[in-house]
């Protein structure tokens, strides 16, 4: 019988043998994984659990909240409130940070999350997910404030996502490559199913919302036009296209078989740097993709080098197979 390694065993090994993570971080990741298990149960119940449809409210970004956005946010907050390892949390669904109350000494970490990514896919039974990012609380001399969260992505201690699809899979990096864990529903445990995930450097598959084409900037238009020209065009090969509209699902496909994902800045709203959020979408996905040998850029710089200026900051995102992302990045320098 093949030996099955659980998430707990993997993390203990990361802590003891590789010295990558302190015990507090291990416990924090376990709590997040447990919360994802609870969210997975709600997702699976669907109509039977009264979790579909709108919650009748809006988040700070003016987006209509779905019931599952709100439920997932509550599950993550509740699960992480008592462990002692966290100083505060921030989420797509909360205007400002949530400070973990009354603890001494104060927790050493900060947790950010997109509790439910791909909200438009909830009611149509298509893959959705949870994205999370862990930062160290750099200044331990005082209380915690929003400013503590404004750290560049390269300072993340851990990041990952859970995808609720045909399988429920947790994808994690603690800065030592990327590992995937599949939820064994009968046993209720996360089982290591892939280690050292590597994104192929080249690809023939792109992911972008083509309905925005008329609003794109010249470098993005040039790249996609060249892909669409296929074998007869300058790239000399045919390209395929996929767009799930859940970042978790599009990134998961790229981790599995390569590809490039773009949600670039466009002219619809020129003052908005992009649609996706830097701190709890682009940075955690960026950490995972880079740890799998991929590249992540906003067209001008490495996303994980960006110094954030606000909690819900948005960013233009180009990520995936190294050689393709490099090409789009280079096209941006040509203009
Ligand atoms: P969220 O559901 O957390 O708001 O994120 C949705 C994001 C992302 O998952 C996806 O890539 C993108 O929005 C899809 O946007 P379009 O509907 O504009 O294609
Ligand atoms: Mn999202
Ligand atoms: Mn979301």
CSV table of C-alpha atoms and ligand atoms in Angstrom, one decimal:
chain,number,residue,atom,x,y,z
A,1,UNK,CA,0.0,0.0,0.0
A,2,UNK,CA,1.3,3.5,-0.9
A,3,UNK,CA,2.1,5.6,2.2
A,4,UNK,CA,-0.3,8.5,2.5
A,5,UNK,CA,1.0,11.7,4.0
A,6,UNK,CA,-1.4,14.1,5.7
A,7,UNK,CA,-1.3,17.9,5.8
A,8,UNK,CA,-0.3,17.6,9.4
A,9,UNK,CA,2.6,15.3,8.7
A,10,UNK,CA,3.7,17.5,5.8
A,11,UNK,CA,3.7,20.6,8.1
A,12,UNK,CA,5.4,18.9,10.9
A,13,UNK,CA,8.2,17.9,8.5
A,14,UNK,CA,8.4,21.4,7.2
A,15,UNK,CA,8.7,22.6,10.8
A,16,UNK,CA,11.2,20.0,12.2
A,17,UNK,CA,13.3,18.8,9.3
A,18,UNK,CA,13.4,21.7,7.0
A,19,UNK,CA,13.1,24.5,9.6
A,20,UNK,CA,10.8,26.4,7.2
A,21,UNK,CA,8.0,27.2,9.6
A,22,UNK,CA,7.6,27.9,13.3
A,23,UNK,CA,5.0,25.9,15.2
A,24,UNK,CA,2.6,28.9,15.3
A,25,UNK,CA,2.5,29.1,11.5
A,26,UNK,CA,1.9,25.3,11.3
A,27,UNK,CA,-1.1,25.6,13.6
A,28,UNK,CA,-2.4,28.6,11.7
A,29,UNK,CA,-2.3,26.8,8.4
A,30,UNK,CA,-4.1,23.8,10.0
A,31,UNK,CA,-6.9,26.1,11.2
A,32,UNK,CA,-7.3,27.7,7.8
A,33,UNK,CA,-7.4,24.2,6.3
A,34,UNK,CA,-10.1,23.2,8.8
A,35,UNK,CA,-12.1,26.3,7.9
A,36,UNK,CA,-11.9,25.4,4.2
A,37,UNK,CA,-13.3,22.0,5.0
A,38,UNK,CA,-16.3,23.6,6.6
A,39,UNK,CA,-16.7,25.9,3.6
A,40,UNK,CA,-16.5,22.9,1.3
A,41,UNK,CA,-19.4,21.3,3.2
A,42,UNK,CA,-21.6,24.4,2.7
A,43,UNK,CA,-20.6,24.6,-1.0
A,44,UNK,CA,-21.5,20.9,-1.5
A,45,UNK,CA,-24.9,21.3,0.2
A,46,UNK,CA,-25.9,24.0,-2.3
A,47,UNK,CA,-29.7,24.5,-2.5
A,48,UNK,CA,-30.1,21.9,0.3
A,49,UNK,CA,-28.2,24.1,2.7
A,50,UNK,CA,-29.9,27.4,1.7
A,51,UNK,CA,-26.5,28.8,0.7
A,52,UNK,CA,-27.2,29.9,-2.8
A,53,UNK,CA,-28.2,33.3,-4.1
A,54,UNK,CA,-27.6,36.9,-2.9
A,55,UNK,CA,-27.2,38.0,0.7
A,56,UNK,CA,-28.8,41.3,-0.1
A,57,UNK,CA,-25.8,43.3,0.9
A,58,UNK,CA,-22.8,45.0,-0.6
A,59,UNK,CA,-19.1,44.8,0.3
A,60,UNK,CA,-16.7,47.8,0.6
A,61,UNK,CA,-15.9,47.5,-3.1
A,62,UNK,CA,-19.6,47.9,-4.0
A,63,UNK,CA,-20.0,44.3,-5.1
A,64,UNK,CA,-23.2,42.5,-4.3
A,65,UNK,CA,-22.4,39.8,-1.7
A,66,UNK,CA,-23.6,36.3,-2.2
A,67,UNK,CA,-24.7,34.2,0.8
A,68,UNK,CA,-21.6,32.1,0.5
A,69,UNK,CA,-19.3,35.1,0.5
A,70,UNK,CA,-20.7,36.0,3.9
A,71,UNK,CA,-20.8,32.5,5.2
A,72,UNK,CA,-17.2,31.7,4.2
A,73,UNK,CA,-16.0,35.0,5.7
A,74,UNK,CA,-17.7,34.1,9.0
A,75,UNK,CA,-16.3,30.6,9.0
A,76,UNK,CA,-12.7,31.9,8.5
A,77,UNK,CA,-13.1,34.6,11.2
A,78,UNK,CA,-14.6,32.2,13.7
A,79,UNK,CA,-12.0,29.5,13.2
A,80,UNK,CA,-9.1,31.8,13.6
A,81,UNK,CA,-10.4,33.9,16.5
A,82,UNK,CA,-9.1,31.7,19.3
A,83,UNK,CA,-5.9,30.0,18.3
A,84,UNK,CA,-3.5,32.7,19.7
A,85,UNK,CA,-1.3,32.7,16.7
A,86,UNK,CA,-3.0,35.6,14.9
A,87,UNK,CA,-2.9,39.3,15.7
A,88,UNK,CA,-5.5,40.3,13.1
A,89,UNK,CA,-7.3,39.4,9.9
A,90,UNK,CA,-8.4,41.2,6.7
A,91,UNK,CA,-10.8,40.1,4.0
A,92,UNK,CA,-12.3,41.1,0.7
A,93,UNK,CA,-15.7,41.0,2.5
A,94,UNK,CA,-14.8,43.4,5.4
A,95,UNK,CA,-14.2,47.1,5.1
A,96,UNK,CA,-11.4,47.2,7.7
A,97,UNK,CA,-9.2,44.8,9.6
A,98,UNK,CA,-10.6,42.4,12.3
A,99,UNK,CA,-8.3,42.5,15.4
A,100,UNK,CA,-8.2,39.2,17.3
A,101,UNK,CA,-9.3,40.3,20.8
A,102,UNK,CA,-7.7,40.2,24.2
A,103,UNK,CA,-4.6,38.2,23.8
A,104,UNK,CA,-1.3,38.4,25.5
A,105,UNK,CA,1.3,38.0,24.1
A,106,UNK,CA,-0.2,39.1,20.8
A,107,UNK,CA,-0.2,36.7,17.9
A,108,UNK,CA,2.7,36.9,15.5
A,109,UNK,CA,0.9,36.6,12.3
A,110,UNK,CA,-1.6,38.4,10.1
A,111,UNK,CA,-4.1,36.5,7.9
A,112,UNK,CA,-5.7,37.9,4.7
A,113,UNK,CA,-8.3,36.1,2.6
A,114,UNK,CA,-10.7,36.2,-0.3
A,115,UNK,CA,-13.2,33.9,1.5
A,116,UNK,CA,-15.0,33.0,-1.7
A,117,UNK,CA,-13.4,33.5,-5.0
A,118,UNK,CA,-15.5,33.2,-8.2
A,119,UNK,CA,-18.7,34.4,-6.7
A,120,UNK,CA,-20.4,34.5,-10.1
A,121,UNK,CA,-20.0,30.8,-10.4
A,122,UNK,CA,-21.6,29.8,-7.0
A,123,UNK,CA,-25.1,29.5,-8.3
A,124,UNK,CA,-24.2,27.7,-11.5
A,125,UNK,CA,-22.3,24.9,-9.8
A,126,UNK,CA,-18.8,25.7,-11.3
A,127,UNK,CA,-15.5,25.6,-9.3
A,128,UNK,CA,-15.0,28.3,-6.7
A,129,UNK,CA,-12.4,28.7,-4.0
A,130,UNK,CA,-10.8,30.4,-1.0
A,131,UNK,CA,-7.5,32.3,-1.3
A,132,UNK,CA,-5.3,33.1,1.7
A,133,UNK,CA,-2.1,34.9,2.6
A,134,UNK,CA,-0.1,34.9,5.8
A,135,UNK,CA,2.2,37.8,6.8
A,136,UNK,CA,4.4,38.3,9.9
A,137,UNK,CA,3.4,41.1,12.2
A,138,UNK,CA,6.6,43.0,11.7
A,139,UNK,CA,6.2,45.5,14.6
A,140,UNK,CA,5.5,43.8,17.8
A,141,UNK,CA,5.9,46.9,20.0
A,142,UNK,CA,2.4,48.2,19.7
A,143,UNK,CA,-1.2,47.2,18.8
A,144,UNK,CA,-2.2,46.2,15.4
A,145,UNK,CA,-3.4,48.5,12.6
A,146,UNK,CA,-4.2,48.4,8.9
A,147,UNK,CA,-0.7,49.6,8.2
A,148,UNK,CA,0.8,46.3,9.4
A,149,UNK,CA,-0.9,44.6,6.5
A,150,UNK,CA,0.7,46.9,3.9
A,151,UNK,CA,3.7,44.6,3.2
A,152,UNK,CA,5.0,43.6,-0.3
A,153,UNK,CA,4.0,40.1,-1.3
A,154,UNK,CA,7.6,38.9,-1.2
A,155,UNK,CA,7.3,39.1,2.7
A,156,UNK,CA,4.5,36.5,2.8
A,157,UNK,CA,5.3,33.6,5.2
A,158,UNK,CA,2.7,31.3,3.6
A,159,UNK,CA,0.0,31.4,1.0
A,160,UNK,CA,-2.4,29.2,-0.9
A,161,UNK,CA,-5.9,28.5,-1.9
A,162,UNK,CA,-8.5,25.8,-1.7
A,163,UNK,CA,-10.5,24.9,-4.7
A,164,UNK,CA,-14.0,23.5,-4.4
A,165,UNK,CA,-14.4,21.6,-7.6
A,166,UNK,CA,-15.0,18.0,-8.7
A,167,UNK,CA,-12.3,17.4,-5.9
A,168,UNK,CA,-11.6,19.7,-3.0
A,169,UNK,CA,-7.9,20.5,-3.2
A,170,UNK,CA,-5.7,22.7,-0.9
A,171,UNK,CA,-2.7,24.2,-2.6
A,172,UNK,CA,0.0,25.5,-0.3
A,173,UNK,CA,3.4,27.2,-0.2
A,174,UNK,CA,5.5,28.0,2.8
A,175,UNK,CA,8.3,29.1,0.5
A,176,UNK,CA,9.6,25.6,-0.2
A,177,UNK,CA,7.8,24.8,-3.4
A,178,UNK,CA,4.1,24.1,-3.9
A,179,UNK,CA,2.2,21.1,-2.5
A,180,UNK,CA,-1.3,19.9,-3.2
A,181,UNK,CA,-3.6,18.1,-0.8
A,182,UNK,CA,-6.8,16.4,-1.8
A,183,UNK,CA,-9.7,16.3,0.8
A,184,UNK,CA,-10.5,12.7,1.6
A,185,UNK,CA,-14.2,13.2,2.5
A,186,UNK,CA,-14.7,9.8,4.2
A,187,UNK,CA,-11.7,10.3,6.5
A,188,UNK,CA,-12.1,14.0,6.8
A,189,UNK,CA,-8.3,14.5,6.1
A,190,UNK,CA,-6.1,16.3,3.7
A,191,UNK,CA,-3.9,13.9,1.8
A,192,UNK,CA,-0.7,15.0,0.0
A,193,UNK,CA,-1.3,14.3,-3.7
A,194,UNK,CA,1.4,16.3,-5.4
A,195,UNK,CA,4.7,17.9,-4.3
A,196,UNK,CA,7.1,20.2,-6.1
A,197,UNK,CA,4.5,21.3,-8.5
A,198,UNK,CA,6.1,22.9,-11.6
A,199,UNK,CA,4.4,25.1,-14.2
A,200,UNK,CA,5.7,24.3,-17.7
A,201,UNK,CA,7.7,27.3,-19.0
A,202,UNK,CA,5.9,27.3,-22.4
A,203,UNK,CA,2.2,27.1,-23.2
A,204,UNK,CA,-0.4,27.2,-26.0
A,205,UNK,CA,-3.2,28.2,-23.7
A,206,UNK,CA,-4.3,31.6,-22.6
A,207,UNK,CA,-7.0,32.8,-20.1
A,208,UNK,CA,-8.5,36.3,-20.4
A,209,UNK,CA,-12.0,37.7,-20.5
A,210,UNK,CA,-12.2,38.4,-24.2
A,211,UNK,CA,-15.4,40.5,-23.9
A,212,UNK,CA,-13.1,43.3,-22.7
A,213,UNK,CA,-10.9,43.2,-25.8
A,214,UNK,CA,-12.0,46.6,-27.0
A,215,UNK,CA,-10.8,48.2,-23.8
A,216,UNK,CA,-7.4,46.6,-23.6
A,217,UNK,CA,-4.1,48.4,-23.7
A,218,UNK,CA,-1.8,47.9,-26.8
A,219,UNK,CA,0.6,45.4,-25.3
A,220,UNK,CA,-2.2,43.0,-24.2
A,221,UNK,CA,-4.0,43.4,-27.6
A,222,UNK,CA,-0.7,42.7,-29.4
A,223,UNK,CA,-0.1,39.5,-27.4
A,224,UNK,CA,-3.6,38.1,-27.9
A,225,UNK,CA,-3.8,39.1,-31.6
A,226,UNK,CA,-0.6,37.1,-32.1
A,227,UNK,CA,-2.0,34.1,-30.2
A,228,UNK,CA,-5.2,34.3,-32.3
A,229,UNK,CA,-3.2,34.4,-35.6
A,230,UNK,CA,-2.1,30.8,-34.8
A,231,UNK,CA,0.2,28.8,-37.0
A,232,UNK,CA,0.2,31.4,-39.8
A,233,UNK,CA,1.0,34.2,-37.4
A,234,UNK,CA,4.3,35.4,-35.8
A,235,UNK,CA,4.1,32.8,-33.0
A,236,UNK,CA,3.9,29.9,-35.5
A,237,UNK,CA,1.6,27.8,-33.3
A,238,UNK,CA,-2.1,27.6,-32.6
A,239,UNK,CA,-3.4,28.6,-29.1
A,240,UNK,CA,-6.3,27.4,-27.1
A,241,UNK,CA,-8.4,29.6,-24.7
A,242,UNK,CA,-10.0,29.0,-21.3
A,243,UNK,CA,-11.8,31.4,-19.0
A,244,UNK,CA,-13.6,30.0,-15.9
A,245,UNK,CA,-14.0,33.4,-14.3
A,246,UNK,CA,-12.9,31.9,-10.9
A,247,UNK,CA,-9.3,32.9,-10.5
A,248,UNK,CA,-8.7,29.8,-8.3
A,249,UNK,CA,-9.8,27.5,-11.1
A,250,UNK,CA,-7.9,29.3,-13.8
A,251,UNK,CA,-4.7,29.3,-11.7
A,252,UNK,CA,-5.3,25.7,-10.7
A,253,UNK,CA,-5.4,24.7,-14.4
A,254,UNK,CA,-2.1,26.6,-15.0
A,255,UNK,CA,-0.4,24.9,-12.1
A,256,UNK,CA,-1.6,21.6,-13.5
A,257,UNK,CA,-0.8,21.9,-17.2
A,258,UNK,CA,0.6,25.4,-17.8
A,259,UNK,CA,-0.9,28.5,-19.4
A,260,UNK,CA,-1.1,32.3,-19.0
A,261,UNK,CA,-3.8,34.2,-17.0
A,262,UNK,CA,-4.4,37.9,-17.4
A,263,UNK,CA,-6.7,40.3,-15.8
A,264,UNK,CA,-5.0,43.5,-17.1
A,265,UNK,CA,-5.7,47.1,-16.5
A,266,UNK,CA,-8.1,48.4,-19.2
A,267,UNK,CA,-9.7,51.6,-20.4
A,268,UNK,CA,-13.2,51.0,-18.8
A,269,UNK,CA,-12.1,52.7,-15.7
A,270,UNK,CA,-8.6,54.1,-16.3
A,271,UNK,CA,-8.1,55.2,-12.7
A,272,UNK,CA,-8.5,51.6,-11.5
A,273,UNK,CA,-5.2,49.7,-11.7
A,274,UNK,CA,-7.1,46.5,-12.4
A,275,UNK,CA,-9.9,44.3,-11.1
A,276,UNK,CA,-8.2,41.9,-8.9
A,277,UNK,CA,-7.0,42.8,-5.4
A,278,UNK,CA,-3.3,42.9,-4.6
A,279,UNK,CA,-3.2,41.7,-1.0
A,280,UNK,CA,-5.6,38.7,-1.0
A,281,UNK,CA,-5.8,37.7,-4.6
A,282,UNK,CA,-2.6,38.6,-6.6
A,283,UNK,CA,0.0,38.3,-3.9
A,284,UNK,CA,-1.0,34.8,-2.6
A,285,UNK,CA,-1.5,33.5,-6.1
A,286,UNK,CA,1.8,35.2,-7.0
A,287,UNK,CA,3.7,33.4,-4.2
A,288,UNK,CA,2.2,30.0,-5.3
A,289,UNK,CA,2.9,30.6,-9.0
A,290,UNK,CA,6.5,31.8,-8.4
A,291,UNK,CA,7.2,28.9,-6.1
A,292,UNK,CA,6.0,26.6,-8.9
A,293,UNK,CA,8.5,28.2,-11.3
A,294,UNK,CA,6.1,30.6,-13.0
A,295,UNK,CA,6.2,34.4,-13.3
A,296,UNK,CA,3.9,37.1,-12.1
A,297,UNK,CA,3.9,40.7,-13.4
A,298,UNK,CA,1.6,43.7,-13.6
A,299,UNK,CA,3.2,44.6,-16.9
A,300,UNK,CA,5.7,47.0,-15.3
A,301,UNK,CA,7.1,45.0,-12.3
A,302,UNK,CA,7.0,41.8,-10.3
A,303,UNK,CA,3.7,42.0,-8.4
A,304,UNK,CA,5.3,40.7,-5.2
A,305,UNK,CA,7.7,43.7,-5.1
A,306,UNK,CA,4.8,46.2,-5.1
A,307,UNK,CA,4.6,48.3,-1.9
A,308,UNK,CA,0.8,48.3,-1.1
A,309,UNK,CA,-0.7,51.6,-0.1
A,310,UNK,CA,-4.2,50.4,1.0
A,311,UNK,CA,-5.9,47.3,2.1
A,312,UNK,CA,-8.2,46.8,-0.9
A,313,UNK,CA,-5.8,48.0,-3.5
A,314,UNK,CA,-6.3,46.6,-7.0
A,315,UNK,CA,-3.6,45.5,-9.5
A,316,UNK,CA,-3.2,44.4,-13.1
A,317,UNK,CA,-2.3,40.7,-13.2
A,318,UNK,CA,-0.4,38.6,-15.7
A,319,UNK,CA,0.7,35.2,-14.4
A,320,UNK,CA,1.6,31.7,-15.4
A,321,UNK,CA,4.1,30.0,-17.7
A,322,UNK,CA,7.4,31.9,-17.5
A,323,UNK,CA,8.2,32.5,-21.1
A,324,UNK,CA,4.7,33.7,-22.0
A,325,UNK,CA,4.5,36.1,-19.0
A,326,UNK,CA,7.9,37.4,-19.8
A,327,UNK,CA,6.8,38.1,-23.4
A,328,UNK,CA,3.7,40.1,-22.3
A,329,UNK,CA,5.9,41.9,-19.7
A,330,UNK,CA,8.4,42.8,-22.5
A,331,UNK,CA,5.6,44.1,-24.8
A,332,UNK,CA,4.7,46.5,-22.0
A,333,UNK,CA,8.3,47.9,-22.0
A,334,UNK,CA,8.2,48.5,-25.8
A,335,UNK,CA,5.5,51.2,-25.7
B,1,LIG,P1,-14.5,37.4,-6.5
B,1,LIG,O1,-15.6,36.4,-6.7
B,1,LIG,O2,-13.7,37.1,-5.2
B,1,LIG,O3,-15.0,38.9,-6.5
B,1,LIG,O4,-13.4,37.3,-7.6
B,1,LIG,C1,-13.8,37.2,-9.0
B,1,LIG,C2,-12.6,37.5,-9.8
B,1,LIG,C3,-11.8,36.3,-10.2
B,1,LIG,O5,-12.0,35.2,-9.5
B,1,LIG,C4,-12.0,36.1,-11.7
B,1,LIG,O6,-10.8,35.8,-12.3
B,1,LIG,C5,-12.6,37.4,-12.1
B,1,LIG,O7,-13.1,38.1,-11.0
B,1,LIG,C6,-13.7,37.2,-13.2
B,1,LIG,O8,-14.1,38.5,-13.6
B,1,LIG,P2,-15.1,38.7,-14.9
B,1,LIG,O9,-16.4,38.3,-14.4
B,1,LIG,O10,-14.9,40.1,-15.2
B,1,LIG,O11,-14.6,37.8,-16.0
B,2,LIG,MN1,-11.7,36.8,-5.8
B,3,LIG,MN1,-14.4,36.8,-3.2
